Short mmCIF file of C-alpha atoms in Angstrom, two decimals:
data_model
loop_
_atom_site.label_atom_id
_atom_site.label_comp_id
_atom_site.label_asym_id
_atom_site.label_seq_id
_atom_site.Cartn_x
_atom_site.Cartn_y
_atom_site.Cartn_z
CA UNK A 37 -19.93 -11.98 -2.33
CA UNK A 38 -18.94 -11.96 -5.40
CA UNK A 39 -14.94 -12.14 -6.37
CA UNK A 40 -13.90 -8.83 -7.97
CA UNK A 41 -10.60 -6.71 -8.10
CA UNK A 42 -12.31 -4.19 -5.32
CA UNK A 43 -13.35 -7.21 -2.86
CA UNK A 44 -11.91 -10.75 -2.94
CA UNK A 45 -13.83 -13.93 -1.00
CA UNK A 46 -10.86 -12.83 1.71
CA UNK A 47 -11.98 -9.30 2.26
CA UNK A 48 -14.09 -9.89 5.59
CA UNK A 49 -10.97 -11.46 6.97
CA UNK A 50 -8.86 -7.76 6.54
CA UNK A 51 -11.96 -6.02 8.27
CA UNK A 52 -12.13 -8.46 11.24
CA UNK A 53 -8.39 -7.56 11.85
CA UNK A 54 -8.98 -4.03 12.15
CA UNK A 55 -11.61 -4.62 14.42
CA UNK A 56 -9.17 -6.96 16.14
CA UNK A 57 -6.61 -4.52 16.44
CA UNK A 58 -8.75 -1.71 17.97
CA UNK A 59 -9.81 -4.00 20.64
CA UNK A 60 -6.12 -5.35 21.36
CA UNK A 61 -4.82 -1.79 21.54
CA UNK A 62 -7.62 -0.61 24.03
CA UNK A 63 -7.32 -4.23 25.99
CA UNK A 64 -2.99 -4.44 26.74
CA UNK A 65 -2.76 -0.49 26.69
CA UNK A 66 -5.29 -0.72 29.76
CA UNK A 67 -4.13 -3.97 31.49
CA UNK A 68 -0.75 -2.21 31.08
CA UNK A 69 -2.00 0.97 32.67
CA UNK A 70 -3.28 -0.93 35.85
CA UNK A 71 -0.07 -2.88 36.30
CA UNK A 72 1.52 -0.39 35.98
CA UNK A 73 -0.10 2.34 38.81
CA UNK A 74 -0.97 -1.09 40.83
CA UNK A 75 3.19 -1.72 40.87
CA UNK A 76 4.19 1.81 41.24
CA UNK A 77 1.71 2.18 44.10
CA UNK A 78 3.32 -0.77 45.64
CA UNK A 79 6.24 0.88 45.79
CA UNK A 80 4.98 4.14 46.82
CA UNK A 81 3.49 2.54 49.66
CA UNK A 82 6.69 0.87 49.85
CA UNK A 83 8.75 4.22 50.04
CA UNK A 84 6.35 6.05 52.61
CA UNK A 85 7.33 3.83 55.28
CA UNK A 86 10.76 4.47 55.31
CA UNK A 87 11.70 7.93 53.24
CA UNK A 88 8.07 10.08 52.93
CA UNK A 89 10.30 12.90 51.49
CA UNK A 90 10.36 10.88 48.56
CA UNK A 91 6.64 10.10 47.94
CA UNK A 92 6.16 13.49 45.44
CA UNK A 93 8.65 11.79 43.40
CA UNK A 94 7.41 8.62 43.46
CA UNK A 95 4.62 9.83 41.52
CA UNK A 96 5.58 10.25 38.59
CA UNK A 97 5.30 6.03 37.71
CA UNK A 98 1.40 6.73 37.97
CA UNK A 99 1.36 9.59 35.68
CA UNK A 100 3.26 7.81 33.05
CA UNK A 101 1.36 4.43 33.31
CA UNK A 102 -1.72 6.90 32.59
CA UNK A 103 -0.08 8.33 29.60
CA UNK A 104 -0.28 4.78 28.31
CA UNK A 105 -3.43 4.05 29.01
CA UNK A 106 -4.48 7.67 26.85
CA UNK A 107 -1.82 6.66 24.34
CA UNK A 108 -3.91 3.47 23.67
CA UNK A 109 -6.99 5.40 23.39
CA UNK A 110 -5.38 6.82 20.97
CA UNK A 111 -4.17 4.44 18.73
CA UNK A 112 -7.65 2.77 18.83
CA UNK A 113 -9.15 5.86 17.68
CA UNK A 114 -6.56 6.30 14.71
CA UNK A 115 -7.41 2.80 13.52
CA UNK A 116 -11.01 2.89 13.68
CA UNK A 117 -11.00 6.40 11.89
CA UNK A 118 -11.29 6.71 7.98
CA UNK A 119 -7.54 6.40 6.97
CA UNK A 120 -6.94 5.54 3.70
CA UNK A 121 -4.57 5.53 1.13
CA UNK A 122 -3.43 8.76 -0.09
CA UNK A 123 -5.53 10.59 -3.03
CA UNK A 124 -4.77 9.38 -6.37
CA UNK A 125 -2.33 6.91 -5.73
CA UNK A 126 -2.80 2.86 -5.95
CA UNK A 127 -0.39 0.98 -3.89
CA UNK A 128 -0.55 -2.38 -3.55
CA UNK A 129 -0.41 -1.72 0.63
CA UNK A 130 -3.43 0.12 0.63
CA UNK A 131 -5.42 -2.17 -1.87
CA UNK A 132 -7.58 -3.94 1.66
CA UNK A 133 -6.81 -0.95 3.90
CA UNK A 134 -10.24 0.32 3.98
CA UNK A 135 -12.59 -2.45 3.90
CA UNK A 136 -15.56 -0.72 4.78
CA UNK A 137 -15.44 1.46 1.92
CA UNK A 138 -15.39 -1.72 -0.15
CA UNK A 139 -18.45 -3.19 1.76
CA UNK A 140 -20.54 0.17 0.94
CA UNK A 141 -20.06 0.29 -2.61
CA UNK A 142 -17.33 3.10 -2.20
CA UNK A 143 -14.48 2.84 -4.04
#
C-alpha cells in the first residue's frame, strides 16, 4: 500500500483495533454477565434457605447483570456500524476513524 495522506503504511493497524474492540466489548460484557447471575444466584440460593420472602427481591442482581450483557451488545454494534466523522468537517480525531472507507477507495 502505497503511503498517501488518506492511508498511511499504519492504517491496517487502526482497523485491527476496531475489530479488537468489538470483540473485547462482546467478550468482558458477557463474562461479566455470567459472573454476575452465577454470583447473584449464589446468593439467591443462599437467601432461600433461610428468608424465602426475600427471593422476589433477590432478583433483581440477574436482571441487571443481563442489562450488561445487552449493553455490550450494544456497544459492539455502535462500533462496528458506519460512524464517522461529522459532514464537512476534518478533525484530526477522525482522520483513521473509518478505515474501511479508506480501504474501498471512499473518501
Amino acid at each position: 500500500m502505497a503511503e498517501n495522506d488518506f492511508a498511511p503504511k499504519f492504517a491496517p493497524f487502526f482497523g485491527m483495533l476496531r475489530q479488537a474492540g468489538i470483540c473485547f466489548a462482546m467478550t468482558f460484557g458477557c463474562i461479566g454477565a455470567a459472573y454476575g447471575t452465577a454470583k447473584s444466584g449464589i446468593g439467591i440460593a443462599g437467601v432461600g434457605t433461610f428468608r424465602p420472602d426475600l427471593i422476589m427481591k433477590s432478583l433483581i442482581p440477574v436482571v441487571m447483570s443481563g442489562i450488561i450483557a445487552v449493553y455490550s451488545l450494544v456497544i459492539a454494534v455502535l462500533i462496528a456500524s458506519d460512524i464517522g466523522p461529522p459532514p464537512n468537517q476534518h478533525y484530526s480525531l477522525f482522520k483513521y476513524g473509518n478505515i474501511t472507507r479508506h480501504w474501498q477507495g471512499r473518501y
